[in-house]
PDB file of C-alpha atoms and ligand atoms in Angstrom:
ATOM      1  CA  MET G 863       0.188  -0.141  -0.034  1.00  0.00           C
ATOM      2  CA  THR G 864       1.373   3.561  -1.061  1.00  0.00           C
ATOM      3  CA  THR G 865       0.014   6.020   1.174  1.00  0.00           C
ATOM      4  CA  LEU G 866      -1.274   6.604   4.485  1.00  0.00           C
ATOM      5  CA  SER G 867      -2.901   9.714   5.511  1.00  0.00           C
ATOM      6  CA  THR G 868      -4.470  10.968   8.426  1.00  0.00           C
ATOM      7  CA  ASP G 869      -6.661  13.506   7.040  1.00  0.00           C
ATOM      8  CA  VAL G 870     -10.037  13.636   9.740  1.00  0.00           C
ATOM      9  CA  SER G 871      -9.968  18.137  10.461  1.00  0.00           C
ATOM     10  CA  ALA G 872     -12.823  19.320   9.780  1.00  0.00           C
ATOM     11  CA  GLU G 873     -15.156  17.203  11.294  1.00  0.00           C
ATOM     12  CA  GLY G 874     -18.649  19.100  12.417  1.00  0.00           C
ATOM     13  CA  GLN G 875     -18.185  22.356   8.998  1.00  0.00           C
ATOM     14  CA  SER G 876     -20.701  23.392   6.656  1.00  0.00           C
ATOM     15  CA  PRO G 877     -20.862  21.630   4.578  1.00  0.00           C
ATOM     16  CA  TYR G 878     -22.688  18.262   6.103  1.00  0.00           C
ATOM     17  CA  LYS G 879     -20.152  15.894   6.490  1.00  0.00           C
ATOM     18  CA  GLY G 880     -21.491  13.486   7.668  1.00  0.00           C
ATOM     19  CA  ALA G 881     -20.537  10.504  10.595  1.00  0.00           C
ATOM     20  CA  SER G 882     -17.188  12.618  12.836  1.00  0.00           C
ATOM     21  CA  GLY G 883     -14.271   9.916  12.703  1.00  0.00           C
ATOM     22  CA  GLU G 884     -15.935   9.237  16.580  1.00  0.00           C
ATOM     23  CA  ALA G 885     -19.180   8.038  15.722  1.00  0.00           C
ATOM     24  CA  ILE G 886     -17.470   5.814  12.719  1.00  0.00           C
ATOM     25  CA  ARG G 887     -14.425   4.633  15.218  1.00  0.00           C
ATOM     26  CA  HIS G 888     -17.618   4.262  17.417  1.00  0.00           C
ATOM     27  CA  HIS G 889     -18.391   0.619  15.370  1.00  0.00           C
ATOM     28  CA  TYR G 890     -14.957  -0.300  13.270  1.00  0.00           C
ATOM     29  CA  ASP G 891     -12.265   0.203  15.865  1.00  0.00           C
ATOM     30  CA  LEU G 892     -14.316  -2.057  17.944  1.00  0.00           C
ATOM     31  CA  GLY G 893     -10.434  -4.740  17.444  1.00  0.00           C
ATOM     32  CA  ASN G 894     -10.871  -5.520  12.694  1.00  0.00           C
ATOM     33  CA  GLU G 895      -9.994  -9.033  15.342  1.00  0.00           C
ATOM     34  CA  PHE G 896     -13.853  -9.078  16.251  1.00  0.00           C
ATOM     35  CA  TYR G 897     -15.288  -8.715  12.895  1.00  0.00           C
ATOM     36  CA  TYR G 898     -12.304 -10.869  11.660  1.00  0.00           C
ATOM     37  CA  LEU G 899     -14.617 -14.259  13.641  1.00  0.00           C
ATOM     38  CA  TRP G 900     -17.812 -13.192  12.040  1.00  0.00           C
ATOM     39  CA  LEU G 901     -17.779 -11.862   8.443  1.00  0.00           C
ATOM     40  CA  ASP G 902     -16.850 -14.181   5.626  1.00  0.00           C
ATOM     41  CA  ARG G 903     -12.581 -13.831   4.722  1.00  0.00           C
ATOM     42  CA  SER G 904     -12.570 -11.407   2.122  1.00  0.00           C
ATOM     43  CA  ARG G 905     -14.076  -9.395   5.134  1.00  0.00           C
ATOM     44  CA  THR G 906     -17.005  -8.024   3.620  1.00  0.00           C
ATOM     45  CA  TYR G 907     -18.411  -5.429   5.777  1.00  0.00           C
ATOM     46  CA  SER G 908     -22.297  -4.587   3.187  1.00  0.00           C
ATOM     47  CA  CYS G 909     -24.888  -7.300   2.047  1.00  0.00           C
ATOM     48  CA  ALA G 910     -23.574 -10.221  -0.382  1.00  0.00           C
ATOM     49  CA  LEU G 911     -25.647 -10.591  -3.108  1.00  0.00           C
ATOM     50  CA  TRP G 912     -27.278 -15.239  -2.882  1.00  0.00           C
ATOM     51  CA  GLU G 913     -28.125 -17.322  -5.867  1.00  0.00           C
ATOM     52  CA  GLY G 914     -29.903 -21.196  -4.518  1.00  0.00           C
ATOM     53  CA  GLU G 915     -30.176 -21.970  -2.009  1.00  0.00           C
ATOM     54  CA  ASP G 916     -26.560 -23.908  -1.891  1.00  0.00           C
ATOM     55  CA  ASP G 917     -24.704 -20.392  -1.409  1.00  0.00           C
ATOM     56  CA  ASP G 918     -22.018 -19.678   0.984  1.00  0.00           C
ATOM     57  CA  LEU G 919     -22.256 -16.316   2.422  1.00  0.00           C
ATOM     58  CA  TYR G 920     -17.640 -15.804   0.423  1.00  0.00           C
ATOM     59  CA  SER G 921     -19.282 -16.813  -3.170  1.00  0.00           C
ATOM     60  CA  ALA G 922     -22.469 -14.492  -2.875  1.00  0.00           C
ATOM     61  CA  GLN G 923     -20.143 -11.403  -1.505  1.00  0.00           C
ATOM     62  CA  GLN G 924     -17.674 -11.784  -4.403  1.00  0.00           C
ATOM     63  CA  ARG G 925     -20.671 -12.576  -6.525  1.00  0.00           C
ATOM     64  CA  LYS G 926     -22.086  -8.925  -5.942  1.00  0.00           C
ATOM     65  CA  LEU G 927     -18.410  -6.895  -5.822  1.00  0.00           C
ATOM     66  CA  ALA G 928     -18.289  -8.471  -9.463  1.00  0.00           C
ATOM     67  CA  TYR G 929     -21.471  -7.406  -9.729  1.00  0.00           C
ATOM     68  CA  MET G 930     -21.263  -2.759  -8.663  1.00  0.00           C
ATOM     69  CA  ALA G 931     -17.384  -3.711 -10.356  1.00  0.00           C
ATOM     70  CA  THR G 932     -18.976  -3.927 -13.236  1.00  0.00           C
ATOM     71  CA  GLY G 933     -22.284  -2.789 -12.730  1.00  0.00           C
ATOM     72  CA  ALA G 934     -20.291   0.906 -12.536  1.00  0.00           C
ATOM     73  CA  ARG G 935     -17.615  -0.220 -15.807  1.00  0.00           C
ATOM     74  CA  ALA G 936     -14.722  -0.475 -13.990  1.00  0.00           C
ATOM     75  CA  THR G 937     -13.722  -4.503 -15.664  1.00  0.00           C
ATOM     76  CA  GLY G 938      -9.760  -3.265 -16.907  1.00  0.00           C
ATOM     77  CA  ALA G 939     -10.294   0.943 -15.653  1.00  0.00           C
ATOM     78  CA  LYS G 940      -7.465   2.798 -14.679  1.00  0.00           C
ATOM     79  CA  ARG G 941      -8.072   4.674 -11.390  1.00  0.00           C
ATOM     80  CA  VAL G 942     -11.500   3.604 -10.021  1.00  0.00           C
ATOM     81  CA  LEU G 943     -12.242   5.332  -7.062  1.00  0.00           C
ATOM     82  CA  ASP G 944     -14.469   3.067  -3.324  1.00  0.00           C
ATOM     83  CA  ILE G 945     -15.608   5.227  -1.282  1.00  0.00           C
ATOM     84  CA  GLY G 946     -15.789   3.886   1.771  1.00  0.00           C
ATOM     85  CA  CYS G 947     -14.178   0.745   1.410  1.00  0.00           C
ATOM     86  CA  GLY G 948     -14.032  -1.321   4.930  1.00  0.00           C
ATOM     87  CA  TRP G 949     -10.979  -3.734   4.938  1.00  0.00           C
ATOM     88  CA  GLY G 950     -10.713  -3.604   1.471  1.00  0.00           C
ATOM     89  CA  SER G 951     -12.581  -6.411  -0.566  1.00  0.00           C
ATOM     90  CA  MET G 952     -13.417  -4.471  -3.632  1.00  0.00           C
ATOM     91  CA  LEU G 953     -10.471  -2.885  -3.576  1.00  0.00           C
ATOM     92  CA  ARG G 954      -9.263  -6.826  -3.932  1.00  0.00           C
ATOM     93  CA  HIS G 955     -11.825  -7.459  -6.327  1.00  0.00           C
ATOM     94  CA  LEU G 956     -11.018  -4.816  -9.050  1.00  0.00           C
ATOM     95  CA  VAL G 957      -6.970  -5.404  -8.370  1.00  0.00           C
ATOM     96  CA  GLU G 958      -7.114  -8.934  -8.212  1.00  0.00           C
ATOM     97  CA  VAL G 959     -10.465  -9.809 -10.744  1.00  0.00           C
ATOM     98  CA  GLN G 960     -11.832  -6.794 -13.308  1.00  0.00           C
ATOM     99  CA  ASP G 961      -8.104  -5.682 -13.561  1.00  0.00           C
ATOM    100  CA  VAL G 962      -8.000  -2.409 -13.214  1.00  0.00           C
ATOM    101  CA  GLU G 963      -4.854  -0.536 -12.708  1.00  0.00           C
ATOM    102  CA  HIS G 964      -4.665   2.066  -9.904  1.00  0.00           C
ATOM    103  CA  VAL G 965      -7.351   1.766  -6.993  1.00  0.00           C
ATOM    104  CA  VAL G 966      -7.977   4.507  -3.993  1.00  0.00           C
ATOM    105  CA  GLY G 967     -10.567   3.411  -0.960  1.00  0.00           C
ATOM    106  CA  LEU G 968     -11.856   6.358   1.570  1.00  0.00           C
ATOM    107  CA  THR G 969     -12.373   5.168   5.304  1.00  0.00           C
ATOM    108  CA  LEU G 970     -12.179   6.816   8.218  1.00  0.00           C
ATOM    109  CA  SER G 971     -11.810   3.928  10.834  1.00  0.00           C
ATOM    110  CA  PRO G 972      -7.988   3.908  10.913  1.00  0.00           C
ATOM    111  CA  ALA G 973      -8.158  -0.102  12.176  1.00  0.00           C
ATOM    112  CA  GLN G 974      -9.384  -0.830   8.487  1.00  0.00           C
ATOM    113  CA  LEU G 975      -6.403   0.716   7.596  1.00  0.00           C
ATOM    114  CA  GLU G 976      -4.315  -0.997   9.845  1.00  0.00           C
ATOM    115  CA  SER G 977      -5.959  -4.132   8.014  1.00  0.00           C
ATOM    116  CA  MET G 978      -4.741  -3.479   4.684  1.00  0.00           C
ATOM    117  CA  LYS G 979      -1.081  -2.046   6.061  1.00  0.00           C
ATOM    118  CA  GLU G 980       0.549  -5.957   3.874  1.00  0.00           C
ATOM    119  CA  TRP G 981      -0.490  -4.346   1.138  1.00  0.00           C
ATOM    120  CA  THR G 982       3.200  -3.152  -0.292  1.00  0.00           C
ATOM    121  CA  ASP G 983       0.865  -3.785  -4.256  1.00  0.00           C
ATOM    122  CA  GLU G 984       1.965   0.412  -5.409  1.00  0.00           C
ATOM    123  CA  ARG G 985      -2.084   0.254  -6.831  1.00  0.00           C
ATOM    124  CA  TYR G 986      -3.420  -0.005  -3.218  1.00  0.00           C
ATOM    125  CA  ASP G 987      -3.922   3.433  -2.344  1.00  0.00           C
ATOM    126  CA  VAL G 988      -5.843   3.515   1.426  1.00  0.00           C
ATOM    127  CA  ARG G 989      -6.263   7.027   3.172  1.00  0.00           C
ATOM    128  CA  VAL G 990      -8.243   7.588   5.905  1.00  0.00           C
ATOM    129  CA  GLN G 991     -10.313  10.294   4.917  1.00  0.00           C
ATOM    130  CA  ASN G 992     -13.414  11.731   3.692  1.00  0.00           C
ATOM    131  CA  TRP G 993     -14.786  11.821   0.609  1.00  0.00           C
ATOM    132  CA  LEU G 994     -15.398  15.177   0.992  1.00  0.00           C
ATOM    133  CA  ASP G 995     -12.116  16.652   1.545  1.00  0.00           C
ATOM    134  CA  HIS G 996     -10.749  14.034  -0.678  1.00  0.00           C
ATOM    135  CA  GLU G 997      -9.622  16.720  -3.625  1.00  0.00           C
ATOM    136  CA  GLU G 998      -8.260  13.381  -6.492  1.00  0.00           C
ATOM    137  CA  THR G 999      -9.020  15.088  -9.792  1.00  0.00           C
ATOM    138  CA  ARG G1000     -10.907  12.631 -11.930  1.00  0.00           C
ATOM    139  CA  TYR G1001     -12.192   8.941 -11.844  1.00  0.00           C
ATOM    140  CA  ASP G1002     -13.064   6.266 -14.701  1.00  0.00           C
ATOM    141  CA  ALA G1003     -15.883   5.117 -12.169  1.00  0.00           C
ATOM    142  CA  ILE G1004     -16.277   4.458  -8.169  1.00  0.00           C
ATOM    143  CA  ILE G1005     -18.434   2.151  -6.290  1.00  0.00           C
ATOM    144  CA  SER G1006     -19.921   2.588  -3.216  1.00  0.00           C
ATOM    145  CA  LEU G1007     -21.575   0.177  -0.635  1.00  0.00           C
ATOM    146  CA  GLY G1008     -22.498   0.975   2.790  1.00  0.00           C
ATOM    147  CA  ALA G1009     -20.723   3.903   3.281  1.00  0.00           C
ATOM    148  CA  PHE G1010     -23.894   5.717   2.064  1.00  0.00           C
ATOM    149  CA  GLU G1011     -25.703   5.653   5.659  1.00  0.00           C
ATOM    150  CA  HIS G1012     -23.734   7.794   7.370  1.00  0.00           C
ATOM    151  CA  PHE G1013     -23.500  10.391   4.895  1.00  0.00           C
ATOM    152  CA  ALA G1014     -26.944  12.317   6.563  1.00  0.00           C
ATOM    153  CA  ARG G1015     -28.172  11.114  10.513  1.00  0.00           C
ATOM    154  CA  HIS G1016     -31.056  11.132  12.062  1.00  0.00           C
ATOM    155  CA  GLY G1017     -33.070  13.554  12.873  1.00  0.00           C
ATOM    156  CA  MET G1018     -31.425  15.647   9.916  1.00  0.00           C
ATOM    157  CA  SER G1019     -35.183  17.071   8.068  1.00  0.00           C
ATOM    158  CA  ARG G1020     -36.098  15.931   4.883  1.00  0.00           C
ATOM    159  CA  GLU G1021     -34.448  18.665   2.495  1.00  0.00           C
ATOM    160  CA  GLU G1022     -31.174  18.230   5.427  1.00  0.00           C
ATOM    161  CA  ARG G1023     -30.514  14.905   4.233  1.00  0.00           C
ATOM    162  CA  ILE G1024     -30.705  15.025   0.148  1.00  0.00           C
ATOM    163  CA  GLU G1025     -28.754  18.745   0.552  1.00  0.00           C
ATOM    164  CA  ALA G1026     -26.349  16.026   2.288  1.00  0.00           C
ATOM    165  CA  TYR G1027     -26.150  13.408  -0.776  1.00  0.00           C
ATOM    166  CA  ARG G1028     -26.189  16.338  -3.117  1.00  0.00           C
ATOM    167  CA  THR G1029     -23.269  17.127  -2.073  1.00  0.00           C
ATOM    168  CA  PHE G1030     -21.926  13.070  -2.675  1.00  0.00           C
ATOM    169  CA  PHE G1031     -23.438  13.518  -6.104  1.00  0.00           C
ATOM    170  CA  GLY G1032     -21.867  16.652  -6.902  1.00  0.00           C
ATOM    171  CA  ARG G1033     -19.143  15.809  -5.711  1.00  0.00           C
ATOM    172  CA  CYS G1034     -18.790  12.150  -7.701  1.00  0.00           C
ATOM    173  CA  ARG G1035     -19.640  14.008 -10.918  1.00  0.00           C
ATOM    174  CA  ASP G1036     -16.908  16.098 -11.154  1.00  0.00           C
ATOM    175  CA  TRP G1037     -15.120  13.378 -10.437  1.00  0.00           C
ATOM    176  CA  LEU G1038     -16.209  11.373 -13.617  1.00  0.00           C
ATOM    177  CA  ALA G1039     -15.939  12.284 -16.950  1.00  0.00           C
ATOM    178  CA  PRO G1040     -19.427  12.442 -18.590  1.00  0.00           C
ATOM    179  CA  GLY G1041     -20.845   8.554 -19.091  1.00  0.00           C
ATOM    180  CA  GLY G1042     -19.242   7.872 -16.272  1.00  0.00           C
ATOM    181  CA  ARG G1043     -21.404   5.503 -13.795  1.00  0.00           C
ATOM    182  CA  LEU G1044     -20.813   5.518 -10.104  1.00  0.00           C
ATOM    183  CA  ALA G1045     -22.627   1.827  -8.094  1.00  0.00           C
ATOM    184  CA  LEU G1046     -23.781   2.357  -4.308  1.00  0.00           C
ATOM    185  CA  GLN G1047     -25.112  -0.299  -2.414  1.00  0.00           C
ATOM    186  CA  THR G1048     -27.058   0.799   0.149  1.00  0.00           C
ATOM    187  CA  ASN G1049     -29.573   0.167   3.089  1.00  0.00           C
ATOM    188  CA  VAL G1050     -32.591   2.528   1.797  1.00  0.00           C
ATOM    189  CA  ALA G1051     -35.512   2.996   4.829  1.00  0.00           C
ATOM    190  CA  GLY G1052     -38.367   0.486   3.708  1.00  0.00           C
ATOM    191  CA  ARG G1053     -42.083   2.828   3.333  1.00  0.00           C
ATOM    192  CA  ALA G1054     -44.252  -0.486   2.277  1.00  0.00           C
ATOM    193  CA  ARG G1055     -45.956  -0.835   6.100  1.00  0.00           C
ATOM    194  CA  ALA G1056     -47.036   0.889   8.590  1.00  0.00           C
ATOM    195  CA  VAL G1057     -44.314   0.812  11.765  1.00  0.00           C
ATOM    196  CA  ASP G1058     -44.602  -1.439  14.839  1.00  0.00           C
ATOM    197  CA  ARG G1059     -43.170  -0.741  18.764  1.00  0.00           C
ATOM    198  CA  GLN G1060     -40.858  -3.772  18.383  1.00  0.00           C
ATOM    199  CA  THR G1061     -40.120  -2.058  15.214  1.00  0.00           C
ATOM    200  CA  VAL G1062     -38.993   1.978  16.700  1.00  0.00           C
ATOM    201  CA  LYS G1063     -36.899   0.101  19.699  1.00  0.00           C
ATOM    202  CA  GLU G1064     -34.592  -1.693  17.306  1.00  0.00           C
ATOM    203  CA  MET G1065     -34.214   0.385  15.154  1.00  0.00           C
ATOM    204  CA  LEU G1066     -33.637   3.686  17.906  1.00  0.00           C
ATOM    205  CA  PHE G1067     -31.009   0.691  20.195  1.00  0.00           C
ATOM    206  CA  VAL G1068     -29.615   0.863  16.049  1.00  0.00           C
ATOM    207  CA  ILE G1069     -29.253   3.843  16.427  1.00  0.00           C
ATOM    208  CA  GLU G1070     -28.018   5.253  19.446  1.00  0.00           C
ATOM    209  CA  ARG G1071     -25.403   2.267  20.550  1.00  0.00           C
ATOM    210  CA  ILE G1072     -24.675   0.669  17.161  1.00  0.00           C
ATOM    211  CA  PHE G1073     -24.985   3.039  13.653  1.00  0.00           C
ATOM    212  CA  PRO G1074     -24.884   6.311  15.637  1.00  0.00           C
ATOM    213  CA  GLU G1075     -24.881   9.364  13.625  1.00  0.00           C
ATOM    214  CA  SER G1076     -26.637   7.340  10.703  1.00  0.00           C
ATOM    215  CA  VAL G1077     -29.621   7.180   8.435  1.00  0.00           C
ATOM    216  CA  MET G1078     -31.347   4.608   6.426  1.00  0.00           C
ATOM    217  CA  PRO G1079     -32.465   7.725   3.001  1.00  0.00           C
ATOM    218  CA  PRO G1080     -35.683   6.746   2.049  1.00  0.00           C
ATOM    219  CA  ILE G1081     -34.921   5.668  -2.220  1.00  0.00           C
ATOM    220  CA  SER G1082     -36.866   8.748  -2.994  1.00  0.00           C
ATOM    221  CA  ASP G1083     -34.605  11.316  -1.738  1.00  0.00           C
ATOM    222  CA  ILE G1084     -31.395   9.605  -3.109  1.00  0.00           C
ATOM    223  CA  ILE G1085     -33.445   9.670  -6.388  1.00  0.00           C
ATOM    224  CA  GLU G1086     -34.091  13.080  -6.245  1.00  0.00           C
ATOM    225  CA  ALA G1087     -30.451  14.284  -4.858  1.00  0.00           C
ATOM    226  CA  SER G1088     -28.534  12.924  -7.995  1.00  0.00           C
ATOM    227  CA  GLU G1089     -31.340  14.290 -10.010  1.00  0.00           C
ATOM    228  CA  ARG G1090     -29.295  17.039 -13.036  1.00  0.00           C
ATOM    229  CA  THR G1091     -25.854  14.845 -11.895  1.00  0.00           C
ATOM    230  CA  PHE G1092     -26.761  11.144 -12.573  1.00  0.00           C
ATOM    231  CA  ASP G1093     -29.265   9.433 -14.883  1.00  0.00           C
ATOM    232  CA  VAL G1094     -30.167   5.466 -12.997  1.00  0.00           C
ATOM    233  CA  VAL G1095     -29.361   3.371 -15.470  1.00  0.00           C
ATOM    234  CA  THR G1096     -30.432   0.716 -12.284  1.00  0.00           C
ATOM    235  CA  VAL G1097     -32.574  -0.285  -9.435  1.00  0.00           C
ATOM    236  CA  ARG G1098     -32.458  -3.714  -7.056  1.00  0.00           C
ATOM    237  CA  ASN G1099     -34.348  -3.744  -4.319  1.00  0.00           C
ATOM    238  CA  ASP G1100     -32.772  -7.020  -2.337  1.00  0.00           C
ATOM    239  CA  PRO G1101     -34.200  -7.018   1.011  1.00  0.00           C
ATOM    240  CA  ASP G1102     -34.521 -11.169   0.922  1.00  0.00           C
ATOM    241  CA  HIS G1103     -30.420 -10.806   0.148  1.00  0.00           C
ATOM    242  CA  TYR G1104     -29.283  -8.727   4.116  1.00  0.00           C
ATOM    243  CA  VAL G1105     -31.942 -10.732   5.765  1.00  0.00           C
ATOM    244  CA  ARG G1106     -29.962 -14.208   4.567  1.00  0.00           C
ATOM    245  CA  THR G1107     -26.342 -12.258   4.924  1.00  0.00           C
ATOM    246  CA  CYS G1108     -27.436 -10.973   9.028  1.00  0.00           C
ATOM    247  CA  ARG G1109     -28.934 -14.178   9.787  1.00  0.00           C
ATOM    248  CA  PHE G1110     -25.334 -15.621   8.286  1.00  0.00           C
ATOM    249  CA  TRP G1111     -23.521 -13.810  10.121  1.00  0.00           C
ATOM    250  CA  ALA G1112     -25.562 -13.699  13.318  1.00  0.00           C
ATOM    251  CA  GLU G1113     -25.067 -17.351  13.201  1.00  0.00           C
ATOM    252  CA  THR G1114     -20.755 -17.574  12.833  1.00  0.00           C
ATOM    253  CA  LEU G1115     -20.896 -15.031  15.333  1.00  0.00           C
ATOM    254  CA  THR G1116     -22.176 -17.253  17.819  1.00  0.00           C
ATOM    255  CA  SER G1117     -20.624 -20.346  17.327  1.00  0.00           C
ATOM    256  CA  ARG G1118     -17.972 -18.019  18.251  1.00  0.00           C
ATOM    257  CA  ARG G1119     -18.907 -16.172  20.464  1.00  0.00           C
ATOM    258  CA  GLU G1120     -16.303 -17.481  22.749  1.00  0.00           C
ATOM    259  CA  GLU G1121     -13.894 -15.980  21.367  1.00  0.00           C
ATOM    260  CA  ALA G1122     -15.271 -12.977  20.464  1.00  0.00           C
ATOM    261  CA  GLU G1123     -15.532 -12.505  23.874  1.00  0.00           C
ATOM    262  CA  ALA G1124     -12.737 -12.563  25.290  1.00  0.00           C
ATOM    263  CA  VAL G1125     -11.646  -9.908  22.178  1.00  0.00           C
ATOM    264  CA  VAL G1126     -14.093  -7.352  22.715  1.00  0.00           C
ATOM    265  CA  GLY G1127     -16.322  -8.309  26.060  1.00  0.00           C
ATOM    266  CA  ALA G1128     -19.502  -9.742  26.818  1.00  0.00           C
ATOM    267  CA  GLN G1129     -21.312  -6.695  26.379  1.00  0.00           C
ATOM    268  CA  THR G1130     -20.497  -5.958  22.938  1.00  0.00           C
ATOM    269  CA  VAL G1131     -21.713  -9.487  21.397  1.00  0.00           C
ATOM    270  CA  ALA G1132     -24.904  -8.970  22.898  1.00  0.00           C
ATOM    271  CA  ASP G1133     -25.609  -6.312  20.701  1.00  0.00           C
ATOM    272  CA  TYR G1134     -24.111  -6.637  17.584  1.00  0.00           C
ATOM    273  CA  LEU G1135     -25.363 -10.411  18.400  1.00  0.00           C
ATOM    274  CA  HIS G1136     -29.540  -8.213  19.094  1.00  0.00           C
ATOM    275  CA  TYR G1137     -28.225  -5.264  16.006  1.00  0.00           C
ATOM    276  CA  LEU G1138     -27.697  -8.702  13.103  1.00  0.00           C
ATOM    277  CA  GLU G1139     -30.493 -10.411  14.180  1.00  0.00           C
ATOM    278  CA  SER G1140     -33.556  -7.195  14.133  1.00  0.00           C
ATOM    279  CA  SER G1141     -31.758  -6.142  11.133  1.00  0.00           C
ATOM    280  CA  ALA G1142     -32.704  -9.388   9.813  1.00  0.00           C
ATOM    281  CA  ARG G1143     -35.998  -9.117  10.853  1.00  0.00           C
ATOM    282  CA  GLN G1144     -36.967  -5.506   9.448  1.00  0.00           C
ATOM    283  CA  PHE G1145     -35.318  -6.262   6.215  1.00  0.00           C
ATOM    284  CA  GLU G1146     -37.984  -9.184   6.761  1.00  0.00           C
ATOM    285  CA  ARG G1147     -39.995  -6.977   7.419  1.00  0.00           C
ATOM    286  CA  ARG G1148     -39.742  -4.335   4.501  1.00  0.00           C
ATOM    287  CA  ASN G1149     -39.091  -1.726   6.939  1.00  0.00           C
ATOM    288  CA  LEU G1150     -35.799  -1.677   5.604  1.00  0.00           C
ATOM    289  CA  GLY G1151     -34.509  -2.753   2.273  1.00  0.00           C
ATOM    290  CA  LEU G1152     -31.665  -2.987   0.484  1.00  0.00           C
ATOM    291  CA  ALA G1153     -30.714  -0.843  -2.820  1.00  0.00           C
ATOM    292  CA  ARG G1154     -28.191  -0.940  -5.766  1.00  0.00           C
ATOM    293  CA  ILE G1155     -28.232   1.682  -7.917  1.00  0.00           C
ATOM    294  CA  ILE G1156     -25.666   1.922 -10.748  1.00  0.00           C
ATOM    295  CA  PHE G1157     -25.638   5.100 -12.297  1.00  0.00           C
ATOM    296  CA  GLU G1158     -24.154   7.338 -15.246  1.00  0.00           C
ATOM    297  CA  ARG G1159     -23.147  10.357 -14.860  1.00  0.00           C
ATOM    298  CA  VAL G1160     -24.720  13.059 -17.100  1.00  0.00           C
TER     299      VAL G1160
HETATM  300  C1  SAM O1423     -20.436  -1.144   6.659  1.00  0.00           C
HETATM  301  S1  SAM O1423     -18.743  -0.292   6.566  1.00  0.00           S
HETATM  302  C2  SAM O1423     -18.004  -0.769   4.158  1.00  0.00           C
HETATM  303  C3  SAM O1423     -16.932  -1.139   3.729  1.00  0.00           C
HETATM  304  C4  SAM O1423     -17.328  -2.054   2.360  1.00  0.00           C
HETATM  305  N1  SAM O1423     -17.667  -1.580   1.609  1.00  0.00           N
HETATM  306  C5  SAM O1423     -17.612  -3.464   2.680  1.00  0.00           C
HETATM  307  O1  SAM O1423     -18.430  -3.736   1.623  1.00  0.00           O
HETATM  308  O2  SAM O1423     -16.852  -4.042   3.258  1.00  0.00           O
HETATM  309  C6  SAM O1423     -18.557   1.286   5.780  1.00  0.00           C
HETATM  310  C7  SAM O1423     -17.823   2.099   6.105  1.00  0.00           C
HETATM  311  O3  SAM O1423     -17.882   3.267   5.045  1.00  0.00           O
HETATM  312  C8  SAM O1423     -16.638   4.419   5.939  1.00  0.00           C
HETATM  313  N2  SAM O1423     -17.480   5.349   5.712  1.00  0.00           N
HETATM  314  C9  SAM O1423     -18.275   6.449   6.350  1.00  0.00           C
HETATM  315  N3  SAM O1423     -18.930   7.636   6.262  1.00  0.00           N
HETATM  316  C10 SAM O1423     -17.299   8.096   5.411  1.00  0.00           C
HETATM  317  C11 SAM O1423     -16.615   8.930   4.770  1.00  0.00           C
HETATM  318  N4  SAM O1423     -17.534  10.904   4.716  1.00  0.00           N
HETATM  319  N5  SAM O1423     -15.545   8.831   3.647  1.00  0.00           N
HETATM  320  C12 SAM O1423     -15.278   7.703   3.702  1.00  0.00           C
HETATM  321  N6  SAM O1423     -15.718   6.745   3.856  1.00  0.00           N
HETATM  322  C13 SAM O1423     -17.129   6.599   4.772  1.00  0.00           C
HETATM  323  C14 SAM O1423     -16.337   4.188   7.262  1.00  0.00           C
HETATM  324  O4  SAM O1423     -14.973   4.212   7.520  1.00  0.00           O
HETATM  325  C15 SAM O1423     -16.450   2.078   6.257  1.00  0.00           C
HETATM  326  O5  SAM O1423     -15.314   1.681   5.898  1.00  0.00           O
END
């Protein structure tokens, strides 16, 4: 890996910068060993793309990475940006499978950056940097999986959320040439059913204890915020894929409970099991959706 940068200096300024470094570290810097116990071996921490009953999580994650990368037309590209790169599974996929010449990954988690330190290949450039502070000029394709939920927070009005998202789409537009693509995967608020008591309790738990300073956007926010900067090419809503992913993670964490407790303590493991199981329920009830959207720059 070539670049180490810790540019998180302008938190709290206008325009809205999304979840603070502190809020992100609260979740993602619990300890890499903890996440490695229950994520698949590619360490992908976002919804998989399942096929068939006998599928396994690793294959389903690789399928998702390929779906989003090819949707963004990243294959053989010179430069691709991954906004919210996690532990780097998309970056590796881009270099090793899609033959991309240079990948840039942004995260707000120093622990995630640390996990990629031994990637000495010059094609990787991973930074602890908010996308709002990212000043590179041009990319052939942009991908963002499971990070958009952090770009606005619970309690913001619809107008405030859309303004924050519009800033994001505006940046992505500036980084792409006309016709360049952005592949975005994010949880969205399901609006199909009335919200019951259990849902409110479970969602509050997730907002307060697991993902502070974040929010699940209604898909209409995303579409409205991208108007005049991007065309929508395709949209998929795959809530059942997240039911299966969350249940798989919860089962794995349960099976490795003692090891996990030794790393983060019993309360955190109990909280994570509750979060994963209640998230699965909310996707199943369609209170949450899982959007995979391919955009093309206008
Ligand atoms: C749920 S993880 C997803 C990781 C990865 N995309 C994957 O699918 O495995 C969300 C990621 O978004 C990053 N993130 C959140 N807000 C960000 C921001 N404003 N700028 C850069 N990265 C951000 C977090 O640090 C984390 O790496």
